[in-house]
């Protein structure tokens, strides 16, 4: 009896630890800048100045990695670090190093298909009323024991969701369904790594998190934590119960009910179909590969800023060296471009403290297909 009680207590402690980490993740994704306890608002001129400061700190990487250093991208990192230039710059460098090592843009459906079999995470066919991508998550449908595989599938889903964002959007909505969830569904290791990846490598990507029919322990915990959080932080998390008319209004305000699947109170009877979803992901994989290949071609031709940026823009060591040796496209070149050309691939990698050869930007904004200012 004592042993069973101790085991249950440990699971409760693990759940609390997971929740604390997820709360911190949401908090780090909040757009907020404070000074002396008072919210600080920045003018457009001040924001632009800070963006330029980050670019100065990043130095030659600005021209070698234009998507990483676009206004949209730098702004997200600054917002995630309360507009602290030094912290945002460090965060961007760490993101790049992670992408060099992890290569999230190279993950394809065939690598993670086995993780998707139960529909534990998938991109919905519908958008919310604001035109944002929706990711459905069902932690109770966990079907594997490999934490590495689970994280790899999560990253693949995040990359795909960002790739499919509308032209005027850079954030997504999470629909978290607790159907089938038990204490045994909690993995402290996976939760810890999930929070780390989301807050450090995909800043400012979460618009809203809907917790659908969560166990009451979650709501009780949230009431304790809520007073310690900033207003915009806890507003991102909504508790919705299928038997509560008031909370269901959250869904009707956010979604077209004819499109929303019935599992979340909508009128769409369609559920997760692995075969159909696999075909959709394979098509997206082909589009992603084509965009990356196109970006590489543009990089060879321009060897400077790429005006049309991509969500996953990879630069290989060969391309870096080719860029350094290529002749200028005009008689007059900026000092920064000249400095970049004199920077070898090895020197670039030394700056990043990483030996891998594929360079791609973290937490990209919007896909090439929408012809936007990505990063």
mmCIF file of C-alpha atoms in Angstrom:
data_model
loop_
_atom_site.group_PDB
_atom_site.id
_atom_site.type_symbol
_atom_site.label_atom_id
_atom_site.label_comp_id
_atom_site.label_asym_id
_atom_site.label_seq_id
_atom_site.Cartn_x
_atom_site.Cartn_y
_atom_site.Cartn_z
ATOM 1 C CA UNK A 1 0.000 0.000 0.000
ATOM 2 C CA UNK A 2 2.811 2.357 1.008
ATOM 3 C CA UNK A 3 4.707 1.551 -2.186
ATOM 4 C CA UNK A 4 1.624 2.244 -4.306
ATOM 5 C CA UNK A 5 1.035 5.575 -2.576
ATOM 6 C CA UNK A 6 4.668 6.569 -3.097
ATOM 7 C CA UNK A 7 4.454 5.700 -6.790
ATOM 8 C CA UNK A 8 1.271 7.759 -7.203
ATOM 9 C CA UNK A 9 2.846 10.687 -5.378
ATOM 10 C CA UNK A 10 5.879 10.576 -7.673
ATOM 11 C CA UNK A 11 3.594 10.681 -10.711
ATOM 12 C CA UNK A 12 1.767 13.714 -9.288
ATOM 13 C CA UNK A 13 5.103 15.445 -8.725
ATOM 14 C CA UNK A 14 6.156 14.596 -12.280
ATOM 15 C CA UNK A 15 2.904 16.037 -13.621
ATOM 16 C CA UNK A 16 3.420 19.254 -11.667
ATOM 17 C CA UNK A 17 6.981 19.482 -12.948
ATOM 18 C CA UNK A 18 5.756 19.031 -16.529
ATOM 19 C CA UNK A 19 3.091 21.675 -16.076
ATOM 20 C CA UNK A 20 5.590 24.136 -14.621
ATOM 21 C CA UNK A 21 7.849 23.671 -17.623
ATOM 22 C CA UNK A 22 4.988 24.127 -20.072
ATOM 23 C CA UNK A 23 3.872 27.250 -18.228
ATOM 24 C CA UNK A 24 7.385 28.614 -18.496
ATOM 25 C CA UNK A 25 7.360 27.767 -22.206
ATOM 26 C CA UNK A 26 4.151 29.725 -22.734
ATOM 27 C CA UNK A 27 5.539 32.569 -20.659
ATOM 28 C CA UNK A 28 8.679 32.785 -22.776
ATOM 29 C CA UNK A 29 6.470 32.969 -25.878
ATOM 30 C CA UNK A 30 4.628 36.019 -24.570
ATOM 31 C CA UNK A 31 5.055 39.370 -26.305
ATOM 32 C CA UNK A 32 6.004 41.550 -23.358
ATOM 33 C CA UNK A 33 8.690 44.020 -22.377
ATOM 34 C CA UNK A 34 8.822 45.374 -18.875
ATOM 35 C CA UNK A 35 10.844 47.823 -16.871
ATOM 36 C CA UNK A 36 10.413 48.423 -13.134
ATOM 37 C CA UNK A 37 7.230 46.352 -13.258
ATOM 38 C CA UNK A 38 5.618 48.571 -15.882
ATOM 39 C CA UNK A 39 4.961 47.387 -19.406
ATOM 40 C CA UNK A 40 7.244 49.086 -21.906
ATOM 41 C CA UNK A 41 6.015 49.994 -25.358
ATOM 42 C CA UNK A 42 8.515 50.537 -28.146
ATOM 43 C CA UNK A 43 8.004 52.824 -31.088
ATOM 44 C CA UNK A 44 8.571 51.479 -34.598
ATOM 45 C CA UNK A 45 11.786 53.485 -34.773
ATOM 46 C CA UNK A 46 13.041 51.995 -31.498
ATOM 47 C CA UNK A 47 12.147 48.487 -32.629
ATOM 48 C CA UNK A 48 13.968 48.987 -35.918
ATOM 49 C CA UNK A 49 17.024 50.301 -34.082
ATOM 50 C CA UNK A 50 17.126 47.203 -31.887
ATOM 51 C CA UNK A 51 16.728 44.945 -34.904
ATOM 52 C CA UNK A 52 19.701 46.659 -36.509
ATOM 53 C CA UNK A 53 21.714 46.273 -33.294
ATOM 54 C CA UNK A 54 21.142 42.522 -33.389
ATOM 55 C CA UNK A 55 22.264 42.438 -37.016
ATOM 56 C CA UNK A 56 25.451 44.294 -36.103
ATOM 57 C CA UNK A 57 26.207 41.736 -33.398
ATOM 58 C CA UNK A 58 25.567 38.855 -35.808
ATOM 59 C CA UNK A 59 27.974 40.454 -38.292
ATOM 60 C CA UNK A 60 28.727 38.473 -41.493
ATOM 61 C CA UNK A 61 25.915 36.019 -40.796
ATOM 62 C CA UNK A 62 23.465 38.729 -41.862
ATOM 63 C CA UNK A 63 24.463 38.400 -45.508
ATOM 64 C CA UNK A 64 25.136 34.684 -45.444
ATOM 65 C CA UNK A 65 21.816 33.952 -43.696
ATOM 66 C CA UNK A 66 19.328 36.601 -44.808
ATOM 67 C CA UNK A 67 16.233 34.700 -43.677
ATOM 68 C CA UNK A 68 17.585 34.404 -40.145
ATOM 69 C CA UNK A 69 18.139 38.148 -40.046
ATOM 70 C CA UNK A 70 14.983 39.533 -41.639
ATOM 71 C CA UNK A 71 12.985 42.078 -39.636
ATOM 72 C CA UNK A 72 10.259 39.516 -38.884
ATOM 73 C CA UNK A 73 12.690 36.925 -37.573
ATOM 74 C CA UNK A 74 14.850 39.251 -35.482
ATOM 75 C CA UNK A 75 11.718 40.869 -34.057
ATOM 76 C CA UNK A 76 10.426 37.514 -32.795
ATOM 77 C CA UNK A 77 13.673 36.764 -31.014
ATOM 78 C CA UNK A 78 13.710 40.246 -29.500
ATOM 79 C CA UNK A 79 10.117 39.880 -28.302
ATOM 80 C CA UNK A 80 10.970 36.523 -26.773
ATOM 81 C CA UNK A 81 13.781 38.190 -24.827
ATOM 82 C CA UNK A 82 11.854 41.329 -23.868
ATOM 83 C CA UNK A 83 13.720 43.379 -26.479
ATOM 84 C CA UNK A 84 17.089 42.715 -24.869
ATOM 85 C CA UNK A 85 19.529 42.926 -27.785
ATOM 86 C CA UNK A 86 22.325 40.857 -26.246
ATOM 87 C CA UNK A 87 20.016 38.062 -25.125
ATOM 88 C CA UNK A 88 18.167 37.985 -28.450
ATOM 89 C CA UNK A 89 21.448 37.791 -30.365
ATOM 90 C CA UNK A 90 22.663 34.929 -28.211
ATOM 91 C CA UNK A 91 19.329 33.163 -28.673
ATOM 92 C CA UNK A 92 19.544 33.459 -32.452
ATOM 93 C CA UNK A 93 23.070 32.050 -32.516
ATOM 94 C CA UNK A 94 21.999 29.114 -30.353
ATOM 95 C CA UNK A 95 19.041 28.499 -32.649
ATOM 96 C CA UNK A 96 21.304 28.398 -35.664
ATOM 97 C CA UNK A 97 23.699 26.027 -33.942
ATOM 98 C CA UNK A 98 20.792 23.726 -33.100
ATOM 99 C CA UNK A 99 19.595 23.738 -36.698
ATOM 100 C CA UNK A 100 23.114 22.976 -37.902
ATOM 101 C CA UNK A 101 23.261 19.943 -35.659
ATOM 102 C CA UNK A 102 19.640 18.752 -35.749
ATOM 103 C CA UNK A 103 18.835 19.669 -39.368
ATOM 104 C CA UNK A 104 15.043 19.904 -38.821
ATOM 105 C CA UNK A 105 14.482 20.961 -42.439
ATOM 106 C CA UNK A 106 15.706 17.555 -43.627
ATOM 107 C CA UNK A 107 13.160 15.491 -41.658
ATOM 108 C CA UNK A 108 10.691 13.811 -43.987
ATOM 109 C CA UNK A 109 7.507 11.834 -43.519
ATOM 110 C CA UNK A 110 9.262 8.514 -44.016
ATOM 111 C CA UNK A 111 11.473 9.298 -41.024
ATOM 112 C CA UNK A 112 8.591 9.850 -38.612
ATOM 113 C CA UNK A 113 5.553 8.060 -40.090
ATOM 114 C CA UNK A 114 5.551 5.399 -37.373
ATOM 115 C CA UNK A 115 5.170 8.128 -34.740
ATOM 116 C CA UNK A 116 2.042 9.440 -36.463
ATOM 117 C CA UNK A 117 0.052 6.212 -36.624
ATOM 118 C CA UNK A 118 -2.312 7.041 -33.755
ATOM 119 C CA UNK A 119 -2.823 10.703 -34.689
ATOM 120 C CA UNK A 120 -1.135 11.991 -31.543
ATOM 121 C CA UNK A 121 -0.018 15.133 -33.426
ATOM 122 C CA UNK A 122 -1.226 16.334 -36.798
ATOM 123 C CA UNK A 123 -1.950 19.509 -38.737
ATOM 124 C CA UNK A 124 -5.686 20.041 -39.091
ATOM 125 C CA UNK A 125 -7.303 20.534 -42.507
ATOM 126 C CA UNK A 126 -8.960 23.707 -41.265
ATOM 127 C CA UNK A 127 -7.699 27.066 -39.981
ATOM 128 C CA UNK A 128 -9.078 29.173 -37.159
ATOM 129 C CA UNK A 129 -11.153 32.264 -37.970
ATOM 130 C CA UNK A 130 -7.972 34.336 -38.032
ATOM 131 C CA UNK A 131 -6.469 32.127 -40.714
ATOM 132 C CA UNK A 132 -3.916 30.489 -38.434
ATOM 133 C CA UNK A 133 -2.595 26.944 -38.791
ATOM 134 C CA UNK A 134 -4.009 24.498 -36.237
ATOM 135 C CA UNK A 135 -1.987 21.682 -34.678
ATOM 136 C CA UNK A 136 -3.973 18.938 -32.964
ATOM 137 C CA UNK A 137 -2.199 17.187 -30.087
ATOM 138 C CA UNK A 138 -3.448 14.123 -28.232
ATOM 139 C CA UNK A 139 -0.937 13.185 -25.504
ATOM 140 C CA UNK A 140 -3.105 10.239 -24.473
ATOM 141 C CA UNK A 141 -2.485 8.629 -27.873
ATOM 142 C CA UNK A 142 1.226 8.130 -27.326
ATOM 143 C CA UNK A 143 2.335 5.020 -29.221
ATOM 144 C CA UNK A 144 6.119 4.851 -28.864
ATOM 145 C CA UNK A 145 8.665 4.798 -26.067
ATOM 146 C CA UNK A 146 11.504 6.595 -27.837
ATOM 147 C CA UNK A 147 11.841 10.147 -26.531
ATOM 148 C CA UNK A 148 14.117 10.996 -29.460
ATOM 149 C CA UNK A 149 11.543 9.762 -31.940
ATOM 150 C CA UNK A 150 8.745 11.660 -30.216
ATOM 151 C CA UNK A 151 10.714 14.917 -30.252
ATOM 152 C CA UNK A 152 11.728 14.393 -33.869
ATOM 153 C CA UNK A 153 8.080 13.990 -34.855
ATOM 154 C CA UNK A 154 7.120 17.095 -32.874
ATOM 155 C CA UNK A 155 9.793 19.126 -34.681
ATOM 156 C CA UNK A 156 8.602 17.777 -38.034
ATOM 157 C CA UNK A 157 5.038 18.841 -37.218
ATOM 158 C CA UNK A 158 6.165 22.304 -36.106
ATOM 159 C CA UNK A 159 8.186 22.806 -39.274
ATOM 160 C CA UNK A 160 5.241 21.692 -41.395
ATOM 161 C CA UNK A 161 2.811 23.941 -39.522
ATOM 162 C CA UNK A 162 5.079 26.970 -39.977
ATOM 163 C CA UNK A 163 5.561 26.100 -43.636
ATOM 164 C CA UNK A 164 1.789 26.202 -44.098
ATOM 165 C CA UNK A 165 1.161 29.490 -42.290
ATOM 166 C CA UNK A 166 -0.822 32.066 -44.228
ATOM 167 C CA UNK A 167 0.946 35.078 -45.700
ATOM 168 C CA UNK A 168 -0.075 37.399 -42.889
ATOM 169 C CA UNK A 169 0.449 34.964 -40.011
ATOM 170 C CA UNK A 170 3.446 33.806 -37.999
ATOM 171 C CA UNK A 171 1.706 32.031 -35.122
ATOM 172 C CA UNK A 172 -0.301 28.844 -34.802
ATOM 173 C CA UNK A 173 -3.049 27.442 -32.567
ATOM 174 C CA UNK A 174 -2.717 24.228 -30.586
ATOM 175 C CA UNK A 175 -5.748 22.058 -29.914
ATOM 176 C CA UNK A 176 -4.745 19.715 -27.085
ATOM 177 C CA UNK A 177 -7.224 16.892 -26.585
ATOM 178 C CA UNK A 178 -6.942 14.939 -23.328
ATOM 179 C CA UNK A 179 -8.925 11.950 -24.544
ATOM 180 C CA UNK A 180 -7.285 8.801 -23.201
ATOM 181 C CA UNK A 181 -4.848 10.775 -21.058
ATOM 182 C CA UNK A 182 -3.638 9.226 -17.805
ATOM 183 C CA UNK A 183 -0.826 9.924 -15.372
ATOM 184 C CA UNK A 184 1.136 7.314 -17.292
ATOM 185 C CA UNK A 185 0.999 9.548 -20.366
ATOM 186 C CA UNK A 186 3.325 12.039 -18.690
ATOM 187 C CA UNK A 187 6.996 11.949 -19.638
ATOM 188 C CA UNK A 188 9.099 14.475 -17.757
ATOM 189 C CA UNK A 189 11.987 14.030 -20.174
ATOM 190 C CA UNK A 190 9.894 14.646 -23.298
ATOM 191 C CA UNK A 191 8.011 17.536 -21.680
ATOM 192 C CA UNK A 192 11.262 19.175 -20.615
ATOM 193 C CA UNK A 193 12.748 18.854 -24.094
ATOM 194 C CA UNK A 194 9.511 20.024 -25.718
ATOM 195 C CA UNK A 195 9.466 23.186 -23.618
ATOM 196 C CA UNK A 196 13.135 23.819 -24.381
ATOM 197 C CA UNK A 197 12.669 23.474 -28.140
ATOM 198 C CA UNK A 198 9.518 25.583 -28.283
ATOM 199 C CA UNK A 199 10.792 28.489 -26.226
ATOM 200 C CA UNK A 200 14.386 28.576 -27.496
ATOM 201 C CA UNK A 201 14.126 27.551 -31.144
ATOM 202 C CA UNK A 202 10.577 28.534 -32.116
ATOM 203 C CA UNK A 203 9.989 31.830 -30.272
ATOM 204 C CA UNK A 204 6.700 33.655 -30.646
ATOM 205 C CA UNK A 205 5.041 30.833 -32.573
ATOM 206 C CA UNK A 206 2.202 30.046 -30.159
ATOM 207 C CA UNK A 207 -0.896 32.210 -30.529
ATOM 208 C CA UNK A 208 -3.280 30.168 -28.397
ATOM 209 C CA UNK A 209 -3.351 26.819 -26.632
ATOM 210 C CA UNK A 210 -6.735 25.126 -26.133
ATOM 211 C CA UNK A 211 -6.803 22.448 -23.417
ATOM 212 C CA UNK A 212 -9.860 20.363 -24.318
ATOM 213 C CA UNK A 213 -11.432 18.307 -21.518
ATOM 214 C CA UNK A 214 -8.298 18.317 -19.347
ATOM 215 C CA UNK A 215 -8.359 16.523 -15.969
ATOM 216 C CA UNK A 216 -9.504 18.807 -13.186
ATOM 217 C CA UNK A 217 -6.023 18.674 -11.661
ATOM 218 C CA UNK A 218 -4.836 20.854 -14.528
ATOM 219 C CA UNK A 219 -7.399 23.546 -13.823
ATOM 220 C CA UNK A 220 -6.639 23.482 -10.095
ATOM 221 C CA UNK A 221 -2.946 23.817 -10.790
ATOM 222 C CA UNK A 222 -3.543 26.658 -13.228
ATOM 223 C CA UNK A 223 -5.507 28.633 -10.637
ATOM 224 C CA UNK A 224 -2.498 28.455 -8.334
ATOM 225 C CA UNK A 225 -0.022 29.490 -11.013
ATOM 226 C CA UNK A 226 -2.142 32.143 -12.742
ATOM 227 C CA UNK A 227 -1.521 35.018 -10.260
ATOM 228 C CA UNK A 228 2.213 34.768 -10.893
ATOM 229 C CA UNK A 229 1.904 35.081 -14.674
ATOM 230 C CA UNK A 230 1.646 38.085 -16.915
ATOM 231 C CA UNK A 231 -1.765 38.867 -18.341
ATOM 232 C CA UNK A 232 -0.861 38.049 -21.954
ATOM 233 C CA UNK A 233 0.694 34.780 -20.862
ATOM 234 C CA UNK A 234 -2.278 33.140 -19.222
ATOM 235 C CA UNK A 235 -4.593 34.538 -21.878
ATOM 236 C CA UNK A 236 -2.883 32.212 -24.350
ATOM 237 C CA UNK A 237 -4.132 29.121 -22.505
ATOM 238 C CA UNK A 238 -7.844 28.273 -22.527
ATOM 239 C CA UNK A 239 -9.597 25.455 -20.681
ATOM 240 C CA UNK A 240 -12.557 24.078 -22.628
ATOM 241 C CA UNK A 241 -14.990 21.397 -21.472
ATOM 242 C CA UNK A 242 -17.484 19.668 -23.734
ATOM 243 C CA UNK A 243 -20.200 19.804 -21.036
ATOM 244 C CA UNK A 244 -19.738 23.507 -20.298
ATOM 245 C CA UNK A 245 -21.662 25.910 -22.513
ATOM 246 C CA UNK A 246 -19.620 28.943 -21.465
ATOM 247 C CA UNK A 247 -16.267 27.357 -22.282
ATOM 248 C CA UNK A 248 -17.659 25.996 -25.557
ATOM 249 C CA UNK A 249 -18.192 29.602 -26.649
ATOM 250 C CA UNK A 250 -14.402 29.824 -26.872
ATOM 251 C CA UNK A 251 -14.557 27.279 -29.674
ATOM 252 C CA UNK A 252 -17.396 28.987 -31.539
ATOM 253 C CA UNK A 253 -15.564 32.314 -31.338
ATOM 254 C CA UNK A 254 -12.348 30.782 -32.622
ATOM 255 C CA UNK A 255 -13.486 28.241 -35.228
ATOM 256 C CA UNK A 256 -16.048 27.729 -37.967
ATOM 257 C CA UNK A 257 -18.054 24.929 -36.387
ATOM 258 C CA UNK A 258 -18.833 23.275 -39.718
ATOM 259 C CA UNK A 259 -15.101 22.820 -40.252
ATOM 260 C CA UNK A 260 -14.110 21.961 -36.693
ATOM 261 C CA UNK A 261 -14.023 18.208 -36.083
ATOM 262 C CA UNK A 262 -16.672 16.719 -33.841
ATOM 263 C CA UNK A 263 -14.095 15.589 -31.270
ATOM 264 C CA UNK A 264 -13.802 19.271 -30.322
ATOM 265 C CA UNK A 265 -17.520 20.049 -30.444
ATOM 266 C CA UNK A 266 -17.652 20.895 -34.140
ATOM 267 C CA UNK A 267 -19.915 19.561 -36.864
ATOM 268 C CA UNK A 268 -17.265 17.886 -39.003
ATOM 269 C CA UNK A 269 -17.492 14.097 -38.487
ATOM 270 C CA UNK A 270 -14.146 13.446 -40.170
ATOM 271 C CA UNK A 271 -11.355 12.281 -37.901
ATOM 272 C CA UNK A 272 -7.693 11.522 -38.330
ATOM 273 C CA UNK A 273 -7.051 9.330 -41.379
ATOM 274 C CA UNK A 274 -3.459 8.112 -41.464
ATOM 275 C CA UNK A 275 -3.426 7.274 -45.171
ATOM 276 C CA UNK A 276 -4.836 10.631 -46.254
ATOM 277 C CA UNK A 277 -2.557 12.474 -43.866
ATOM 278 C CA UNK A 278 0.465 10.591 -45.156
ATOM 279 C CA UNK A 279 -0.294 11.686 -48.704
ATOM 280 C CA UNK A 280 -0.668 15.297 -47.601
ATOM 281 C CA UNK A 281 2.639 15.213 -45.742
ATOM 282 C CA UNK A 282 4.452 13.637 -48.676
ATOM 283 C CA UNK A 283 3.176 16.417 -50.923
ATOM 284 C CA UNK A 284 4.366 19.020 -48.436
ATOM 285 C CA UNK A 285 7.749 17.303 -48.254
ATOM 286 C CA UNK A 286 8.114 17.643 -52.015
ATOM 287 C CA UNK A 287 7.189 21.333 -51.861
ATOM 288 C CA UNK A 288 9.651 21.908 -49.041
ATOM 289 C CA UNK A 289 12.464 20.208 -50.941
ATOM 290 C CA UNK A 290 11.671 22.224 -54.061
ATOM 291 C CA UNK A 291 11.716 25.485 -52.104
ATOM 292 C CA UNK A 292 15.051 24.660 -50.490
ATOM 293 C CA UNK A 293 16.542 23.725 -53.851
ATOM 294 C CA UNK A 294 15.199 26.937 -55.340
ATOM 295 C CA UNK A 295 16.678 28.939 -52.479
ATOM 296 C CA UNK A 296 20.080 27.371 -53.026
ATOM 297 C CA UNK A 297 19.904 28.310 -56.693
ATOM 298 C CA UNK A 298 19.019 31.898 -55.805
ATOM 299 C CA UNK A 299 21.898 31.997 -53.332
ATOM 300 C CA UNK A 300 24.367 30.965 -56.023
ATOM 301 C CA UNK A 301 23.091 33.681 -58.334
ATOM 302 C CA UNK A 302 22.791 36.519 -55.846
ATOM 303 C CA UNK A 303 25.535 35.720 -53.289
ATOM 304 C CA UNK A 304 24.097 38.398 -51.050
ATOM 305 C CA UNK A 305 20.670 39.179 -49.641
ATOM 306 C CA UNK A 306 17.907 36.982 -51.037
ATOM 307 C CA UNK A 307 14.884 39.186 -51.577
ATOM 308 C CA UNK A 308 12.420 36.299 -51.485
ATOM 309 C CA UNK A 309 13.243 34.338 -48.343
ATOM 310 C CA UNK A 310 12.339 30.808 -47.441
ATOM 311 C CA UNK A 311 11.182 29.024 -44.345
ATOM 312 C CA UNK A 312 14.077 26.545 -44.450
ATOM 313 C CA UNK A 313 16.980 28.046 -46.359
ATOM 314 C CA UNK A 314 19.998 25.732 -46.289
ATOM 315 C CA UNK A 315 23.520 26.781 -47.179
ATOM 316 C CA UNK A 316 26.081 24.038 -47.547
ATOM 317 C CA UNK A 317 29.817 24.386 -46.965
ATOM 318 C CA UNK A 318 30.360 24.226 -50.735
ATOM 319 C CA UNK A 319 27.959 27.123 -51.199
ATOM 320 C CA UNK A 320 29.682 29.135 -48.502
ATOM 321 C CA UNK A 321 33.051 28.634 -50.184
ATOM 322 C CA UNK A 322 31.605 29.382 -53.608
ATOM 323 C CA UNK A 323 30.133 32.593 -52.239
ATOM 324 C CA UNK A 324 33.510 33.639 -50.854
ATOM 325 C CA UNK A 325 35.302 33.051 -54.161
ATOM 326 C CA UNK A 326 32.695 34.518 -56.489
ATOM 327 C CA UNK A 327 33.213 37.858 -58.175
ATOM 328 C CA UNK A 328 30.943 40.745 -57.150
ATOM 329 C CA UNK A 329 27.766 41.337 -59.103
ATOM 330 C CA UNK A 330 28.471 45.065 -59.308
ATOM 331 C CA UNK A 331 31.406 47.458 -59.178
ATOM 332 C CA UNK A 332 30.345 48.824 -55.807
ATOM 333 C CA UNK A 333 29.743 46.495 -52.880
ATOM 334 C CA UNK A 334 28.834 47.200 -49.286
ATOM 335 C CA UNK A 335 31.496 46.723 -46.565
ATOM 336 C CA UNK A 336 29.411 43.967 -45.003
ATOM 337 C CA UNK A 337 29.184 42.061 -48.286
ATOM 338 C CA UNK A 338 32.925 42.383 -48.783
ATOM 339 C CA UNK A 339 33.550 41.114 -45.258
ATOM 340 C CA UNK A 340 31.270 38.159 -45.892
ATOM 341 C CA UNK A 341 33.130 37.191 -49.053
ATOM 342 C CA UNK A 342 36.395 37.132 -47.135
ATOM 343 C CA UNK A 343 34.904 34.818 -44.522
ATOM 344 C CA UNK A 344 35.655 31.169 -45.210
ATOM 345 C CA UNK A 345 33.238 28.356 -44.477
ATOM 346 C CA UNK A 346 35.398 27.182 -41.598
ATOM 347 C CA UNK A 347 35.522 30.672 -40.123
ATOM 348 C CA UNK A 348 31.763 30.889 -40.350
ATOM 349 C CA UNK A 349 31.396 27.602 -38.546
ATOM 350 C CA UNK A 350 33.907 28.674 -35.905
ATOM 351 C CA UNK A 351 31.750 31.713 -35.190
ATOM 352 C CA UNK A 352 28.820 29.394 -34.633
ATOM 353 C CA UNK A 353 30.938 26.964 -32.605
ATOM 354 C CA UNK A 354 29.618 24.102 -34.678
ATOM 355 C CA UNK A 355 31.178 21.697 -37.212
ATOM 356 C CA UNK A 356 28.071 20.776 -39.183
ATOM 357 C CA UNK A 357 27.638 22.057 -42.690
ATOM 358 C CA UNK A 358 23.983 22.775 -43.282
ATOM 359 C CA UNK A 359 22.883 26.264 -42.281
ATOM 360 C CA UNK A 360 19.193 27.004 -41.869
ATOM 361 C CA UNK A 361 17.342 29.578 -39.820
ATOM 362 C CA UNK A 362 15.400 28.712 -36.705
ATOM 363 C CA UNK A 363 11.804 29.524 -36.045
ATOM 364 C CA UNK A 364 11.073 30.649 -39.569
ATOM 365 C CA UNK A 365 8.229 33.000 -40.262
ATOM 366 C CA UNK A 366 6.218 32.331 -43.419
ATOM 367 C CA UNK A 367 6.704 30.088 -46.453
ATOM 368 C CA UNK A 368 8.148 31.102 -49.818
ATOM 369 C CA UNK A 369 4.917 30.263 -51.584
ATOM 370 C CA UNK A 370 3.425 33.405 -50.065
ATOM 371 C CA UNK A 371 6.361 35.577 -51.234
ATOM 372 C CA UNK A 372 6.791 37.195 -47.839
ATOM 373 C CA UNK A 373 9.574 38.541 -45.655
ATOM 374 C CA UNK A 374 10.517 35.306 -43.947
ATOM 375 C CA UNK A 375 12.719 34.404 -41.076
#
